[in-house]
mmCIF file of C-alpha atoms in Angstrom:
data_model
loop_
_atom_site.group_PDB
_atom_site.id
_atom_site.type_symbol
_atom_site.label_atom_id
_atom_site.label_comp_id
_atom_site.label_asym_id
_atom_site.label_seq_id
_atom_site.Cartn_x
_atom_site.Cartn_y
_atom_site.Cartn_z
ATOM 1 C CA MET A 26 116.090 113.484 114.497
ATOM 2 C CA LYS A 27 117.549 113.494 111.005
ATOM 3 C CA ILE A 28 118.060 110.397 108.847
ATOM 4 C CA ASN A 29 119.056 110.743 105.175
ATOM 5 C CA ALA A 30 117.811 114.316 105.448
ATOM 6 C CA ASN A 31 120.020 115.846 102.734
ATOM 7 C CA PHE A 32 117.851 115.653 99.623
ATOM 8 C CA LYS A 33 120.668 116.950 97.428
ATOM 9 C CA THR A 34 122.712 113.747 97.698
ATOM 10 C CA PHE A 35 122.146 110.066 96.870
ATOM 11 C CA ALA A 36 120.823 107.861 99.659
ATOM 12 C CA GLY A 37 120.188 104.131 99.790
ATOM 13 C CA LEU A 38 119.365 101.465 102.379
ATOM 14 C CA ASN A 39 118.633 97.761 102.399
ATOM 15 C CA PHE A 40 115.938 96.611 104.792
ATOM 16 C CA ASP A 41 117.149 94.803 107.922
ATOM 17 C CA ALA A 42 114.464 93.407 110.239
ATOM 18 C CA THR A 43 117.001 93.191 113.102
ATOM 19 C CA LYS A 44 117.113 96.998 113.086
ATOM 20 C CA TYR A 45 113.431 97.606 113.713
ATOM 21 C CA ILE A 46 112.861 100.249 116.402
ATOM 22 C CA ALA A 47 109.833 99.973 118.664
ATOM 23 C CA SER A 48 107.310 102.787 118.244
ATOM 24 C CA PRO A 49 105.646 104.512 121.206
ATOM 25 C CA SER A 50 102.465 102.856 119.896
ATOM 26 C CA TYR A 51 102.216 99.339 121.344
ATOM 27 C CA GLY A 52 102.765 96.559 118.814
ATOM 28 C CA VAL A 53 104.298 98.808 116.142
ATOM 29 C CA ASN A 54 107.920 98.620 114.932
ATOM 30 C CA ARG A 55 109.696 100.948 112.505
ATOM 31 C CA PHE A 56 112.658 100.769 110.119
ATOM 32 C CA MET A 57 113.476 104.347 109.178
ATOM 33 C CA LEU A 58 114.514 105.250 105.636
ATOM 34 C CA ASP A 59 114.501 109.034 105.896
ATOM 35 C CA ARG A 60 113.272 111.361 108.592
ATOM 36 C CA ILE A 61 113.219 114.987 109.668
ATOM 37 C CA GLY A 62 111.681 115.402 113.114
ATOM 38 C CA ASN A 63 110.889 113.328 116.161
ATOM 39 C CA GLU A 64 107.485 111.681 116.619
ATOM 40 C CA LYS A 65 105.717 114.165 114.335
ATOM 41 C CA ALA A 66 108.086 113.989 111.399
ATOM 42 C CA ARG A 67 108.429 114.204 107.654
ATOM 43 C CA ALA A 68 109.329 110.573 107.248
ATOM 44 C CA THR A 69 109.635 107.548 104.990
ATOM 45 C CA THR A 70 109.451 104.353 107.007
ATOM 46 C CA ILE A 71 108.840 100.613 106.826
ATOM 47 C CA VAL A 72 106.297 99.911 109.576
ATOM 48 C CA GLU A 73 105.427 96.513 111.038
ATOM 49 C CA TYR A 74 102.071 96.109 112.818
ATOM 50 C CA ASN A 75 101.674 93.142 115.124
ATOM 51 C CA PRO A 76 98.611 90.906 114.644
ATOM 52 C CA ASN A 77 95.285 92.172 115.979
ATOM 53 C CA SER A 78 96.368 95.801 116.327
ATOM 54 C CA SER A 79 93.950 98.720 116.086
ATOM 55 C CA PHE A 80 94.325 102.483 116.126
ATOM 56 C CA PRO A 81 91.977 105.367 116.997
ATOM 57 C CA GLU A 82 90.626 107.610 114.275
ATOM 58 C CA HIS A 83 93.121 110.274 113.266
ATOM 59 C CA GLU A 84 93.378 113.026 110.679
ATOM 60 C CA HIS A 85 96.199 113.209 108.147
ATOM 61 C CA ILE A 86 97.532 116.716 108.738
ATOM 62 C CA GLY A 87 100.288 116.504 106.130
ATOM 63 C CA GLY A 88 98.951 113.584 104.160
ATOM 64 C CA GLU A 89 99.915 109.912 104.130
ATOM 65 C CA GLU A 90 100.700 107.464 101.349
ATOM 66 C CA PHE A 91 101.841 103.879 101.626
ATOM 67 C CA LEU A 92 102.373 100.520 99.985
ATOM 68 C CA VAL A 93 101.055 97.400 101.687
ATOM 69 C CA LEU A 94 104.019 95.012 101.653
ATOM 70 C CA LYS A 95 102.695 92.093 103.697
ATOM 71 C CA GLY A 96 99.401 91.090 105.298
ATOM 72 C CA THR A 97 96.214 93.163 105.029
ATOM 73 C CA PHE A 98 95.644 96.772 106.073
ATOM 74 C CA LYS A 99 92.054 97.603 107.018
ATOM 75 C CA ASP A 100 90.067 100.742 107.701
ATOM 76 C CA GLN A 101 86.514 101.974 107.216
ATOM 77 C CA PHE A 102 87.124 102.172 103.451
ATOM 78 C CA GLY A 103 87.977 98.494 102.970
ATOM 79 C CA ALA A 104 90.558 95.725 103.273
ATOM 80 C CA PHE A 105 93.785 96.309 101.367
ATOM 81 C CA PRO A 106 96.104 93.339 100.812
ATOM 82 C CA ALA A 107 99.791 93.296 99.943
ATOM 83 C CA GLY A 108 100.184 94.907 96.543
ATOM 84 C CA THR A 109 98.013 97.969 97.289
ATOM 85 C CA TYR A 110 98.974 101.646 97.044
ATOM 86 C CA VAL A 111 97.013 103.938 99.359
ATOM 87 C CA ARG A 112 97.023 107.738 99.265
ATOM 88 C CA ASN A 113 95.248 109.538 102.113
ATOM 89 C CA PRO A 114 95.177 113.280 101.263
ATOM 90 C CA ILE A 115 95.543 116.134 103.716
ATOM 91 C CA GLY A 116 92.413 116.331 105.859
ATOM 92 C CA SER A 117 91.350 112.721 105.349
ATOM 93 C CA LYS A 118 90.637 110.533 108.379
ATOM 94 C CA HIS A 119 90.607 106.835 109.169
ATOM 95 C CA ALA A 120 90.649 104.361 112.062
ATOM 96 C CA PRO A 121 92.815 101.452 110.828
ATOM 97 C CA TRP A 122 93.313 97.955 112.179
ATOM 98 C CA VAL A 123 94.980 94.674 111.262
ATOM 99 C CA ASP A 124 93.817 91.145 111.983
ATOM 100 C CA GLU A 125 95.685 87.972 112.867
ATOM 101 C CA ASP A 126 97.908 88.143 109.766
ATOM 102 C CA GLY A 127 99.524 91.410 110.900
ATOM 103 C CA CYS A 128 100.729 93.909 108.328
ATOM 104 C CA VAL A 129 103.859 95.635 106.997
ATOM 105 C CA ILE A 130 103.730 98.892 105.025
ATOM 106 C CA MET A 131 106.167 101.399 103.516
ATOM 107 C CA VAL A 132 104.706 104.755 104.464
ATOM 108 C CA LYS A 133 105.470 108.390 103.625
ATOM 109 C CA LEU A 134 104.173 110.977 106.110
ATOM 110 C CA LEU A 135 103.875 114.786 106.024
ATOM 111 C CA GLN A 136 105.037 114.957 102.420
ATOM 112 C CA MET A 137 101.957 116.415 100.712
ATOM 113 C CA ALA A 138 100.915 119.964 99.886
ATOM 114 C CA GLU A 139 97.386 121.362 100.039
ATOM 115 C CA THR A 140 96.456 121.635 96.358
ATOM 116 C CA GLY A 141 92.692 121.139 96.480
ATOM 117 C CA GLU A 142 92.652 117.409 95.726
ATOM 118 C CA GLY A 143 89.987 116.803 98.374
ATOM 119 C CA ILE A 144 89.918 114.200 101.127
ATOM 120 C CA VAL A 145 88.817 111.058 99.266
ATOM 121 C CA PRO A 146 91.474 108.317 99.593
ATOM 122 C CA LEU A 147 93.012 106.685 96.522
ATOM 123 C CA HIS A 148 93.476 102.901 96.454
ATOM 124 C CA VAL A 149 95.300 101.095 93.638
ATOM 125 C CA ASN A 150 95.879 97.336 93.518
ATOM 126 C CA PHE A 151 99.130 97.261 91.571
ATOM 127 C CA GLU A 152 99.409 93.475 91.733
ATOM 128 C CA LYS A 153 96.241 93.094 89.655
ATOM 129 C CA ASP A 154 96.640 96.106 87.356
ATOM 130 C CA LYS A 155 99.677 95.357 85.184
ATOM 131 C CA GLY A 156 99.801 98.749 83.476
ATOM 132 C CA GLU A 157 101.326 99.450 80.067
ATOM 133 C CA SER A 158 104.074 97.469 78.331
ATOM 134 C CA THR A 159 107.461 99.118 77.837
ATOM 135 C CA ASP A 160 110.725 98.105 76.173
ATOM 136 C CA PHE A 161 112.102 97.128 79.579
ATOM 137 C CA GLY A 162 108.972 95.684 81.232
ATOM 138 C CA SER A 163 105.860 97.653 82.181
ATOM 139 C CA VAL A 164 104.660 100.795 83.960
ATOM 140 C CA LEU A 165 101.517 101.530 85.964
ATOM 141 C CA HIS A 166 100.663 105.198 86.534
ATOM 142 C CA MET A 167 99.009 105.531 89.948
ATOM 143 C CA TYR A 168 98.958 109.255 90.780
ATOM 144 C CA LYS A 169 100.084 112.632 89.435
ATOM 145 C CA ASN A 170 99.689 116.201 90.614
ATOM 146 C CA ASP A 171 100.402 118.924 88.093
ATOM 147 C CA LYS A 172 100.615 121.601 90.789
ATOM 148 C CA THR A 173 103.413 119.929 92.767
ATOM 149 C CA GLY A 174 104.945 117.939 89.909
ATOM 150 C CA GLU A 175 104.511 114.627 91.755
ATOM 151 C CA HIS A 176 104.239 111.361 89.825
ATOM 152 C CA VAL A 177 103.761 107.966 91.478
ATOM 153 C CA GLN A 178 104.299 104.817 89.409
ATOM 154 C CA MET A 179 104.999 101.101 89.670
ATOM 155 C CA PHE A 180 107.508 99.560 87.273
ATOM 156 C CA ARG A 181 108.242 95.961 86.373
ATOM 157 C CA ILE A 182 111.780 95.681 85.010
ATOM 158 C CA ASN A 183 112.921 92.591 83.170
ATOM 159 C CA PRO A 184 115.878 90.570 84.551
ATOM 160 C CA ASP A 185 119.338 92.069 83.949
ATOM 161 C CA THR A 186 117.755 95.054 82.185
ATOM 162 C CA VAL A 187 118.640 98.729 82.640
ATOM 163 C CA PHE A 188 115.911 100.876 84.191
ATOM 164 C CA PRO A 189 116.168 103.851 81.819
ATOM 165 C CA THR A 190 115.961 107.464 82.872
ATOM 166 C CA ASP A 191 113.266 109.817 81.577
ATOM 167 C CA ASP A 192 112.327 113.476 81.862
ATOM 168 C CA LEU A 193 110.727 112.876 85.263
ATOM 169 C CA ALA A 194 114.027 111.618 86.679
ATOM 170 C CA GLU A 195 115.430 115.153 86.578
ATOM 171 C CA GLY A 196 112.922 116.095 89.280
ATOM 172 C CA GLY A 197 114.574 113.633 91.665
ATOM 173 C CA GLU A 198 113.553 110.017 92.184
ATOM 174 C CA GLU A 199 112.678 107.859 95.144
ATOM 175 C CA ILE A 200 112.620 104.156 94.297
ATOM 176 C CA PHE A 201 111.472 101.333 96.589
ATOM 177 C CA VAL A 202 112.001 97.676 95.672
ATOM 178 C CA TYR A 203 108.720 95.887 96.254
ATOM 179 C CA ASP A 204 110.185 92.648 94.905
ATOM 180 C CA GLY A 205 113.315 91.504 93.094
ATOM 181 C CA SER A 206 116.423 93.706 93.193
ATOM 182 C CA LEU A 207 118.178 96.710 91.664
ATOM 183 C CA LYS A 208 121.917 97.244 91.266
ATOM 184 C CA VAL A 209 123.514 100.676 91.497
ATOM 185 C CA GLY A 210 127.085 101.778 92.174
ATOM 186 C CA GLY A 211 128.276 98.294 93.063
ATOM 187 C CA GLU A 212 125.474 97.765 95.597
ATOM 188 C CA GLU A 213 122.447 95.515 95.175
ATOM 189 C CA TYR A 214 119.219 96.697 96.754
ATOM 190 C CA VAL A 215 117.013 93.700 97.345
ATOM 191 C CA LYS A 216 113.372 93.255 98.388
ATOM 192 C CA TRP A 217 112.241 96.290 100.429
ATOM 193 C CA GLY A 218 115.442 98.159 99.617
ATOM 194 C CA TRP A 219 115.243 101.912 99.001
ATOM 195 C CA VAL A 220 117.202 104.457 96.981
ATOM 196 C CA ARG A 221 116.821 108.189 96.427
ATOM 197 C CA PHE A 222 118.417 110.213 93.624
ATOM 198 C CA PRO A 223 118.599 114.025 93.874
ATOM 199 C CA VAL A 224 117.154 116.617 91.527
ATOM 200 C CA GLY A 225 119.193 117.311 88.395
ATOM 201 C CA ALA A 226 120.611 115.554 85.379
ATOM 202 C CA PRO A 227 120.780 111.817 86.137
ATOM 203 C CA SER A 228 124.182 110.643 87.384
ATOM 204 C CA GLU A 229 126.181 107.924 85.656
ATOM 205 C CA GLU A 230 125.197 105.583 88.490
ATOM 206 C CA ARG A 231 121.497 106.304 87.853
ATOM 207 C CA LYS A 232 121.911 105.785 84.116
ATOM 208 C CA ALA A 233 123.406 102.358 84.853
ATOM 209 C CA LEU A 234 120.649 101.316 87.304
ATOM 210 C CA ILE A 235 119.830 97.714 86.398
ATOM 211 C CA ALA A 236 117.469 94.990 87.603
ATOM 212 C CA GLY A 237 118.916 91.867 89.188
ATOM 213 C CA GLU A 238 118.766 88.357 87.785
ATOM 214 C CA SER A 239 115.150 87.894 88.904
ATOM 215 C CA GLY A 240 114.033 91.309 87.645
ATOM 216 C CA ALA A 241 112.579 94.088 89.761
ATOM 217 C CA PHE A 242 109.122 95.333 90.717
ATOM 218 C CA VAL A 243 109.531 98.870 92.049
ATOM 219 C CA PHE A 244 107.635 101.897 93.325
ATOM 220 C CA ARG A 245 108.908 105.220 91.998
ATOM 221 C CA LYS A 246 107.976 108.711 93.118
ATOM 222 C CA THR A 247 109.294 111.770 91.281
ATOM 223 C CA GLY A 248 108.843 115.538 91.451
ATOM 224 C CA HIS A 249 108.454 115.737 95.230
ATOM 225 C CA LEU A 250 112.111 116.612 95.851
ATOM 226 C CA THR A 251 112.224 119.845 93.825
ATOM 227 C CA GLU A 252 112.551 123.206 95.584
ATOM 228 C CA LYS A 253 109.053 124.059 94.380
ATOM 229 C CA SER A 254 107.475 120.942 95.824
ATOM 230 C CA LEU A 255 109.424 121.042 99.102
ATOM 231 C CA SER A 256 108.400 124.666 99.677
ATOM 232 C CA MET A 257 104.670 124.051 99.215
#
C-alpha cells in the first residue's frame, strides 16, 4: 500500500472522521496520512483507540513517535494526556492501554534510524511548556538528532500571521495542526490537518504559509525527508 509516498512532492490532507478505517486490532481505527507498506509499514497515521482498550507488550523495531490528541495514553511509564509528545526509540518496549475516555494519537512508525540514542522514551508536555517567544508566536524544541538531521518542534503562530521559513525548512517539513488552522495554496488545513513540503528551497506556497483567524498550534518535523536520513 502506498499513500502520499512520493516525498519529493507536496502533500496535504484534512482529517475526516468518516474516513476512519478499522484496524485488524479490535477497537482501533486509522486515518492514514502517508504510508509505504501493508500492516508493517512506514506510516504516519491518526489512530483512534476505543475506551478500555489494552495491547500486549511490543518492541519498537523502527521506532515510534506520537502526539496525544485526545484522551489519555497510558503505559508502564505513566499517563500521558492530550498535549503530550512521546518518542519511543528503536528497541524500546511498552504495553499500552486506554481507559474509559479513549484516546486519539497522531503516530509515526518505522521512521527512525539506529544512532545510539538508547531505549529510554522521551515525554514532553507541550501544553504546559510554552517554549521561547518569537516574532510570530513561540517555539518549543522537543527533540533533535545531529546524526540524522531530525528536529521536532511545536509552534504557536499568532492569528493571520505568516509562519516563516528557516534553514531547517530546506531539509523538508512535515507539519501537523494540533489546533487552529493553516492556509496554503488556497486550502485551509484545520485541526488535525497535515501538510508535507519536500526537501529543497521553500516554494512560494510555503513562504506564504499563514495561520488562520484563530491562530495555529502546530507540530513540525524537519530533516527526516533528506536522502541521508531516508537511507539510514
